[in-house]
Amino acid sequence: MAAVFLLLAFASPAAARYTANWTSLDARPLPSWYDEAKVGIFVHWGVFSVPGFGSEWFWWHWQGQQPPDPKCVSYMSKNYPPGFSYPDFAPQFHAQFFNPEEWADIFKASGAKYVVLTSKHHEGFTNWGSPYSWNWNSVDNGPKRDLVEDLGDAVRNRSLHYGLYNSLYEWFNPLYLEDKKNGFKTQQFVMQKLLPELYNIVVRYRPEVIWSDGDWEAPDTYWNSTQFLAWLYNDSPVKDTVVTNDRWGQGTACKHGGFYNCQDKYTPGQLPKHKWEKCTSVDTLSWGYRRNMKFKELMDLPAIIDDLVSTVALGGNYLLNVGPTADGTIPSVFEERLRGLGAWLETNGEAIYATKPWRVQMENGTVPVWYTSKGATVYAIVTAKPPTTILKLLIPQTSATTKVTLLGRPSPLPWAPVYPNAGLSVLLPELPFTPGQAWTLKLDNVQ
């Protein structure tokens, strides 16, 4: 009998179940793969890619907000016949050049470890054959194929984690508008549309990230968020590996959920206490594809790498977005950015993947230096070319066994202490060309 009780005692932590309240759900440890991954690719793709004008919010700016955006109104009146409606764009969402294998190759080459696709944006169009979205989905309309499944298979075949973005609300869904009119005291939309679709994508596609959005108009009690998350963490097919963000109702951002997004392009000034993620877009003005985007409106590679490095040094993950075209291609300029990022990570990834924030995250001397760490090793990532061949790092505490190397160059670099047992002056070699304009010093046996 004692042996049985001992067995139960050891089994009980693994069998612990989460209850449908934030205290319980917030106590769930984040699966380790996510923090180790550091780098992800975000993909905003949908009917909004067809007009390709303004942003993925085009429908709302044209016919939702009051007064409408005059640029969107003018764009439609000049280019489309009277009476043309937004749903009329869906048949033009052909995705005829969509090759998920090519996309997955690009994402793998970027150095990313996970990919998050919009399964459904605020327009309500689902990128899979949702049984709850009749004729407003990618199998019945437009591409006539399951985009979620096709990309997921290709991504996983390259050992990348696969996640799905899902908008809780839908701008013009009649069930949602009725609930909204009722002050969110009714839940027709939640029970008949939202939750059935969420369960559907989890069971069918087993995403390891549920990236929630579109939550801000109603409290989490309207969305039934805690009940869904309790099922997700306790009983779903991905209960042991799935991670979620913090957009589950008014007031939950930066407060509840798995990792925190807080807000789009969130940049904390200091080390946050909770795991977080920065989502940002190569196109600085839109998440979805814009046909009229200009080169100067895009992040260049040094800006992307600087953003990535500062994010990881402060304990965050970096989710970089690209917007494919309606015909299913990733614009060449986006591909160039992603492959450039991957080339930099091929040399410097040791200082990014599976690292932890160091005791000091940044030192601003003659050039900015960001620190990360892995066990007893500290990495000093220099995000601008030093003006001289001597680089001073004042923060690390050195010893007689301290060793300094430049990632990508095996031989140790000569160094001298700046103060007794503190700081070091490193004699740099001629720094190799890198389009990212960032180099990493590996510091062994420092504190």
Short mmCIF file of C-alpha atoms in Angstrom, two decimals, residues 12-364:
data_model
loop_
_atom_site.label_atom_id
_atom_site.label_comp_id
_atom_site.label_asym_id
_atom_site.label_seq_id
_atom_site.Cartn_x
_atom_site.Cartn_y
_atom_site.Cartn_z
CA SER A 12 0.34 13.86 -9.10
CA PRO A 13 2.39 16.82 -10.48
CA ALA A 14 2.21 15.41 -14.00
CA ALA A 15 -1.50 14.79 -13.60
CA ALA A 16 -2.18 18.32 -12.30
CA ARG A 17 -4.96 19.97 -14.25
CA TYR A 18 -5.48 23.65 -14.92
CA THR A 19 -8.77 25.25 -14.02
CA ALA A 20 -10.58 27.90 -16.06
CA ASN A 21 -9.23 30.93 -14.19
CA TRP A 22 -6.22 33.13 -14.78
CA THR A 23 -4.48 32.25 -11.51
CA SER A 24 -4.32 28.61 -12.53
CA LEU A 25 -3.65 29.17 -16.24
CA ASP A 26 -0.92 31.75 -15.66
CA ALA A 27 0.93 29.25 -13.45
CA ARG A 28 1.51 26.88 -16.37
CA PRO A 29 5.22 26.75 -17.25
CA LEU A 30 5.98 27.81 -20.80
CA PRO A 31 7.17 24.82 -22.87
CA SER A 32 10.94 25.13 -23.18
CA TRP A 33 11.12 24.95 -26.98
CA TYR A 34 9.65 28.44 -27.32
CA ASP A 35 12.27 30.35 -25.31
CA GLU A 36 15.05 28.36 -26.97
CA ALA A 37 13.73 29.10 -30.49
CA LYS A 38 14.08 32.92 -30.24
CA VAL A 39 13.27 33.62 -33.91
CA GLY A 40 9.96 33.15 -35.74
CA ILE A 41 8.36 34.21 -39.02
CA PHE A 42 4.87 35.75 -39.05
CA VAL A 43 2.80 35.45 -42.25
CA HIS A 44 -0.21 37.72 -42.87
CA TRP A 45 -2.14 36.33 -45.83
CA GLY A 46 -5.80 36.55 -46.76
CA VAL A 47 -8.39 38.22 -48.97
CA PHE A 48 -6.85 41.56 -47.93
CA SER A 49 -3.84 40.57 -50.06
CA VAL A 50 -5.99 41.03 -53.19
CA PRO A 51 -6.63 44.79 -52.99
CA GLY A 52 -3.15 45.04 -51.49
CA PHE A 53 -3.78 48.64 -50.57
CA GLY A 54 -3.26 50.48 -47.28
CA SER A 55 -2.98 47.43 -45.06
CA GLU A 56 -4.74 44.23 -43.99
CA TRP A 57 -7.32 46.56 -42.39
CA PHE A 58 -8.47 47.69 -45.85
CA TRP A 59 -12.10 46.46 -45.50
CA TRP A 60 -12.54 48.26 -42.19
CA HIS A 61 -10.96 51.47 -43.44
CA TRP A 62 -13.14 51.38 -46.54
CA GLN A 63 -16.51 50.37 -45.11
CA GLY A 64 -16.27 49.98 -41.35
CA GLN A 65 -14.84 53.09 -39.74
CA GLN A 66 -16.76 56.35 -39.81
CA PRO A 67 -15.95 58.40 -41.72
CA PRO A 68 -14.30 55.99 -44.19
CA ASP A 69 -10.68 56.50 -45.20
CA PRO A 70 -10.92 58.71 -48.33
CA LYS A 71 -7.84 57.01 -49.84
CA CYS A 72 -9.59 53.63 -49.72
CA VAL A 73 -12.84 55.07 -51.09
CA SER A 74 -10.94 56.73 -53.95
CA TYR A 75 -8.97 53.57 -54.68
CA MET A 76 -12.18 51.56 -55.06
CA SER A 77 -14.06 54.15 -57.11
CA LYS A 78 -11.14 54.52 -59.55
CA ASN A 79 -10.34 50.84 -59.99
CA TYR A 80 -13.54 48.83 -59.47
CA PRO A 81 -17.10 49.03 -60.81
CA PRO A 82 -19.96 50.48 -58.72
CA GLY A 83 -21.40 47.93 -56.35
CA PHE A 84 -18.18 45.92 -56.07
CA SER A 85 -18.11 44.49 -52.54
CA TYR A 86 -15.24 43.25 -50.42
CA PRO A 87 -16.35 39.59 -50.69
CA ASP A 88 -15.98 40.01 -54.47
CA PHE A 89 -12.22 40.06 -53.86
CA ALA A 90 -12.23 36.46 -52.59
CA PRO A 91 -12.46 34.73 -56.01
CA GLN A 92 -9.39 36.77 -57.01
CA PHE A 93 -7.40 35.31 -54.12
CA HIS A 94 -6.06 32.65 -56.50
CA ALA A 95 -2.78 31.71 -54.77
CA GLN A 96 -1.91 30.11 -58.11
CA PHE A 97 1.86 30.35 -57.51
CA PHE A 98 1.70 29.22 -53.89
CA ASN A 99 4.37 26.56 -53.37
CA PRO A 100 4.51 25.71 -49.66
CA GLU A 101 7.81 23.86 -50.15
CA GLU A 102 9.43 27.04 -51.49
CA TRP A 103 7.99 29.12 -48.65
CA ALA A 104 9.25 26.64 -46.08
CA ASP A 105 12.70 26.66 -47.68
CA ILE A 106 12.83 30.45 -47.33
CA PHE A 107 11.66 30.30 -43.70
CA LYS A 108 14.23 27.61 -42.89
CA ALA A 109 16.95 29.65 -44.60
CA SER A 110 16.00 32.68 -42.46
CA GLY A 111 17.21 30.89 -39.33
CA ALA A 112 13.71 30.99 -37.82
CA LYS A 113 12.66 28.09 -35.62
CA TYR A 114 8.89 28.63 -35.85
CA VAL A 115 6.33 29.98 -38.31
CA VAL A 116 2.95 31.57 -37.49
CA LEU A 117 0.33 31.86 -40.26
CA THR A 118 -2.89 33.86 -40.13
CA SER A 119 -5.57 31.16 -40.09
CA LYS A 120 -8.23 33.91 -39.93
CA HIS A 121 -7.82 37.68 -39.74
CA HIS A 122 -10.47 40.24 -38.73
CA GLU A 123 -12.16 39.89 -42.13
CA GLY A 124 -13.32 36.41 -41.04
CA PHE A 125 -12.06 34.55 -44.12
CA THR A 126 -10.51 31.26 -43.01
CA ASN A 127 -7.40 29.87 -44.69
CA TRP A 128 -8.71 26.34 -44.21
CA GLY A 129 -12.02 24.67 -45.01
CA SER A 130 -13.83 25.74 -41.87
CA PRO A 131 -17.23 24.04 -41.57
CA TYR A 132 -18.39 27.17 -39.70
CA SER A 133 -17.51 29.67 -42.43
CA TRP A 134 -19.58 28.64 -45.43
CA ASN A 135 -18.14 29.92 -48.72
CA TRP A 136 -15.91 32.36 -46.84
CA ASN A 137 -12.91 30.04 -46.67
CA SER A 138 -9.97 29.08 -48.85
CA VAL A 139 -11.31 25.65 -49.83
CA ASP A 140 -14.73 26.80 -51.08
CA ASN A 141 -13.54 30.15 -52.46
CA GLY A 142 -10.40 31.69 -53.92
CA PRO A 143 -7.44 29.29 -53.74
CA LYS A 144 -9.67 26.19 -53.50
CA ARG A 145 -7.11 24.54 -51.20
CA ASP A 146 -6.32 24.17 -47.51
CA LEU A 147 -3.59 26.76 -47.02
CA VAL A 148 -3.18 26.05 -43.30
CA GLU A 149 -2.54 22.35 -43.89
CA ASP A 150 -0.33 22.77 -46.94
CA LEU A 151 2.03 25.22 -45.29
CA GLY A 152 2.00 23.31 -42.00
CA ASP A 153 3.13 20.09 -43.66
CA ALA A 154 5.99 21.82 -45.47
CA VAL A 155 7.14 23.74 -42.38
CA ARG A 156 7.15 20.66 -40.15
CA ASN A 157 9.03 18.65 -42.76
CA ARG A 158 11.90 21.09 -42.15
CA SER A 159 11.76 20.59 -38.36
CA LEU A 160 10.24 24.01 -37.73
CA HIS A 161 7.46 24.57 -35.20
CA TYR A 162 4.12 25.64 -36.67
CA GLY A 163 1.68 28.10 -35.14
CA LEU A 164 -1.57 29.76 -36.10
CA TYR A 165 -2.79 33.33 -35.64
CA ASN A 166 -6.53 33.62 -35.02
CA SER A 167 -8.63 36.76 -34.70
CA LEU A 168 -11.29 36.43 -32.01
CA TYR A 169 -13.56 39.06 -33.50
CA GLU A 170 -14.80 39.53 -37.07
CA TRP A 171 -15.65 43.04 -38.20
CA PHE A 172 -18.85 42.29 -40.08
CA ASN A 173 -20.04 38.89 -38.84
CA PRO A 174 -23.79 39.29 -38.12
CA LEU A 175 -23.60 37.06 -35.04
CA TYR A 176 -20.76 39.15 -33.61
CA LEU A 177 -22.53 42.41 -34.40
CA GLU A 178 -25.67 41.13 -32.65
CA ASP A 179 -23.67 40.19 -29.53
CA LYS A 180 -21.99 43.59 -29.64
CA LYS A 181 -25.36 45.32 -29.87
CA ASN A 182 -26.42 43.34 -26.79
CA GLY A 183 -23.45 44.68 -24.83
CA PHE A 184 -21.77 41.27 -25.09
CA LYS A 185 -24.36 39.79 -22.73
CA THR A 186 -25.12 37.17 -25.43
CA GLN A 187 -22.56 34.78 -26.94
CA GLN A 188 -24.05 33.62 -30.22
CA PHE A 189 -20.88 34.36 -32.14
CA VAL A 190 -18.63 32.72 -29.55
CA MET A 191 -20.66 29.51 -29.31
CA GLN A 192 -21.58 29.11 -32.97
CA LYS A 193 -18.47 30.41 -34.72
CA LEU A 194 -15.39 31.30 -32.67
CA LEU A 195 -15.02 28.36 -30.28
CA PRO A 196 -16.00 25.66 -32.80
CA GLU A 197 -13.33 27.03 -35.15
CA LEU A 198 -10.67 27.22 -32.43
CA TYR A 199 -11.29 23.61 -31.42
CA ASN A 200 -11.33 22.68 -35.11
CA ILE A 201 -7.90 24.14 -35.92
CA VAL A 202 -6.30 22.70 -32.79
CA VAL A 203 -7.56 19.17 -33.40
CA ARG A 204 -6.98 19.22 -37.16
CA TYR A 205 -3.64 21.01 -37.40
CA ARG A 206 -2.10 20.69 -33.92
CA PRO A 207 -0.48 24.15 -33.86
CA GLU A 208 2.24 24.69 -31.27
CA VAL A 209 1.47 28.42 -31.09
CA ILE A 210 -2.01 29.91 -30.76
CA TRP A 211 -1.45 33.60 -31.51
CA SER A 212 -4.69 35.28 -30.50
CA ASP A 213 -5.77 38.77 -31.60
CA GLY A 214 -8.88 40.90 -32.09
CA ASP A 215 -9.86 40.61 -28.43
CA TRP A 216 -10.03 44.23 -27.32
CA GLU A 217 -13.72 45.05 -27.76
CA ALA A 218 -14.99 42.55 -25.17
CA PRO A 219 -13.86 41.02 -21.86
CA ASP A 220 -12.33 37.54 -21.71
CA THR A 221 -15.57 36.26 -20.12
CA TYR A 222 -17.40 36.99 -23.40
CA TRP A 223 -14.80 35.09 -25.43
CA ASN A 224 -14.80 32.16 -22.95
CA SER A 225 -11.02 32.45 -23.06
CA THR A 226 -10.21 30.71 -19.79
CA GLN A 227 -12.43 27.73 -20.61
CA PHE A 228 -10.75 27.33 -24.00
CA LEU A 229 -7.25 27.63 -22.55
CA ALA A 230 -8.03 25.12 -19.80
CA TRP A 231 -9.03 22.61 -22.49
CA LEU A 232 -5.98 23.52 -24.57
CA TYR A 233 -3.59 22.93 -21.64
CA ASN A 234 -5.36 19.88 -20.18
CA ASP A 235 -6.90 17.81 -22.95
CA SER A 236 -5.93 19.06 -26.41
CA PRO A 237 -3.56 17.10 -28.67
CA VAL A 238 -0.93 19.83 -28.14
CA LYS A 239 -1.35 20.24 -24.36
CA ASP A 240 2.33 19.61 -23.60
CA THR A 241 3.91 21.75 -26.33
CA VAL A 242 1.51 24.59 -27.18
CA VAL A 243 2.27 28.19 -26.25
CA THR A 244 -0.18 31.10 -26.32
CA ASN A 245 0.07 34.85 -26.18
CA ASP A 246 -1.78 37.40 -24.05
CA ARG A 247 -4.63 38.69 -26.28
CA TRP A 248 -7.65 36.99 -24.75
CA GLY A 249 -9.92 39.92 -23.82
CA GLN A 250 -9.93 43.53 -22.69
CA GLY A 251 -7.17 44.09 -20.16
CA THR A 252 -5.37 40.74 -20.56
CA ALA A 253 -2.45 42.06 -22.66
CA CYS A 254 0.82 42.12 -20.70
CA LYS A 255 -1.04 40.49 -17.80
CA HIS A 256 -2.41 37.03 -18.61
CA GLY A 257 -1.64 34.16 -20.97
CA GLY A 258 1.58 32.41 -21.96
CA PHE A 259 4.15 34.79 -23.44
CA TYR A 260 3.33 38.51 -23.58
CA ASN A 261 3.07 40.57 -26.76
CA CYS A 262 1.74 43.59 -24.84
CA GLN A 263 1.28 45.55 -28.08
CA ASP A 264 2.43 45.38 -31.68
CA LYS A 265 6.15 46.13 -32.02
CA TYR A 266 6.50 46.20 -28.22
CA THR A 267 9.95 47.38 -27.11
CA PRO A 268 10.53 47.38 -23.34
CA GLY A 269 13.16 49.75 -22.02
CA GLN A 270 14.48 47.21 -19.52
CA LEU A 271 14.46 43.48 -18.84
CA PRO A 272 10.84 42.34 -18.33
CA LYS A 273 10.07 39.79 -15.61
CA HIS A 274 7.87 37.68 -17.90
CA LYS A 275 8.69 35.95 -21.20
CA TRP A 276 7.70 38.19 -24.09
CA GLU A 277 7.77 38.41 -27.86
CA LYS A 278 8.25 41.31 -30.21
CA CYS A 279 6.22 41.03 -33.40
CA THR A 280 7.22 43.41 -36.14
CA SER A 281 7.02 43.61 -39.93
CA VAL A 282 9.56 44.06 -42.70
CA ASP A 283 7.06 46.50 -44.25
CA THR A 284 6.90 49.16 -41.55
CA LEU A 285 3.46 50.39 -42.67
CA SER A 286 1.55 47.12 -43.01
CA TRP A 287 1.40 43.46 -42.01
CA GLY A 288 -0.40 42.39 -45.18
CA TYR A 289 1.00 42.80 -48.69
CA ARG A 290 0.83 46.31 -50.20
CA ARG A 291 1.14 46.66 -53.94
CA ASN A 292 2.37 50.23 -53.54
CA MET A 293 5.01 49.68 -50.85
CA LYS A 294 8.22 51.64 -51.30
CA PHE A 295 11.78 50.57 -50.61
CA LYS A 296 12.29 53.30 -48.00
CA GLU A 297 9.29 51.98 -46.03
CA LEU A 298 10.95 48.60 -45.44
CA MET A 299 13.29 47.58 -42.63
CA ASP A 300 16.79 47.05 -43.97
CA LEU A 301 18.86 44.09 -42.80
CA PRO A 302 21.00 45.98 -40.22
CA ALA A 303 17.79 47.35 -38.65
CA ILE A 304 16.29 43.84 -38.47
CA ILE A 305 19.40 42.36 -36.87
CA ASP A 306 19.74 45.22 -34.40
CA ASP A 307 16.07 44.75 -33.48
CA LEU A 308 16.52 41.00 -33.08
CA VAL A 309 19.65 41.33 -30.95
CA SER A 310 18.18 43.90 -28.56
CA THR A 311 15.00 41.83 -28.24
CA VAL A 312 16.84 38.62 -27.38
CA ALA A 313 19.21 40.42 -24.98
CA LEU A 314 16.13 41.61 -23.09
CA GLY A 315 14.72 38.09 -22.90
CA GLY A 316 12.29 38.28 -25.82
CA ASN A 317 11.51 36.26 -28.92
CA TYR A 318 11.49 37.97 -32.31
CA LEU A 319 8.58 37.32 -34.70
CA LEU A 320 9.30 38.94 -38.07
CA ASN A 321 6.38 39.36 -40.48
CA VAL A 322 6.15 39.15 -44.25
CA GLY A 323 3.01 39.63 -46.35
CA PRO A 324 2.72 37.32 -49.38
CA THR A 325 0.89 38.37 -52.54
CA ALA A 326 -2.58 37.15 -53.49
CA ASP A 327 -1.03 34.92 -56.15
CA GLY A 328 0.99 33.10 -53.49
CA THR A 329 4.50 34.50 -53.81
CA ILE A 330 6.73 36.06 -51.18
CA PRO A 331 8.02 39.34 -52.65
CA SER A 332 11.69 39.08 -53.55
CA VAL A 333 12.66 41.97 -51.28
CA PHE A 334 11.16 40.10 -48.30
CA GLU A 335 12.97 36.92 -49.29
CA GLU A 336 16.23 38.86 -49.53
CA ARG A 337 15.76 40.17 -45.98
CA LEU A 338 14.97 36.69 -44.62
CA ARG A 339 17.91 35.02 -46.32
CA GLY A 340 20.21 37.82 -45.14
CA LEU A 341 19.00 37.28 -41.58
CA GLY A 342 19.70 33.56 -41.93
CA ALA A 343 23.21 34.18 -43.24
CA TRP A 344 23.96 36.33 -40.19
CA LEU A 345 22.48 33.73 -37.84
CA GLU A 346 24.53 30.98 -39.45
CA THR A 347 27.62 32.62 -37.98
CA ASN A 348 26.14 34.33 -34.93
CA GLY A 349 23.23 32.07 -33.98
CA GLU A 350 25.21 30.61 -31.08
CA ALA A 351 24.74 34.00 -29.36
CA ILE A 352 20.97 33.96 -30.02
CA TYR A 353 19.41 30.49 -29.82
CA ALA A 354 18.79 29.00 -26.36
CA THR A 355 20.51 31.94 -24.64
CA LYS A 356 19.45 33.73 -21.47
CA PRO A 357 19.66 37.42 -20.58
CA TRP A 358 22.92 38.26 -18.82
CA ARG A 359 23.20 40.26 -15.58
CA VAL A 360 23.71 43.37 -17.72
CA GLN A 361 21.93 43.55 -21.07
CA MET A 362 23.64 46.47 -22.77
CA GLU A 363 26.75 48.59 -22.69
CA ASN A 364 26.91 51.80 -24.69
#
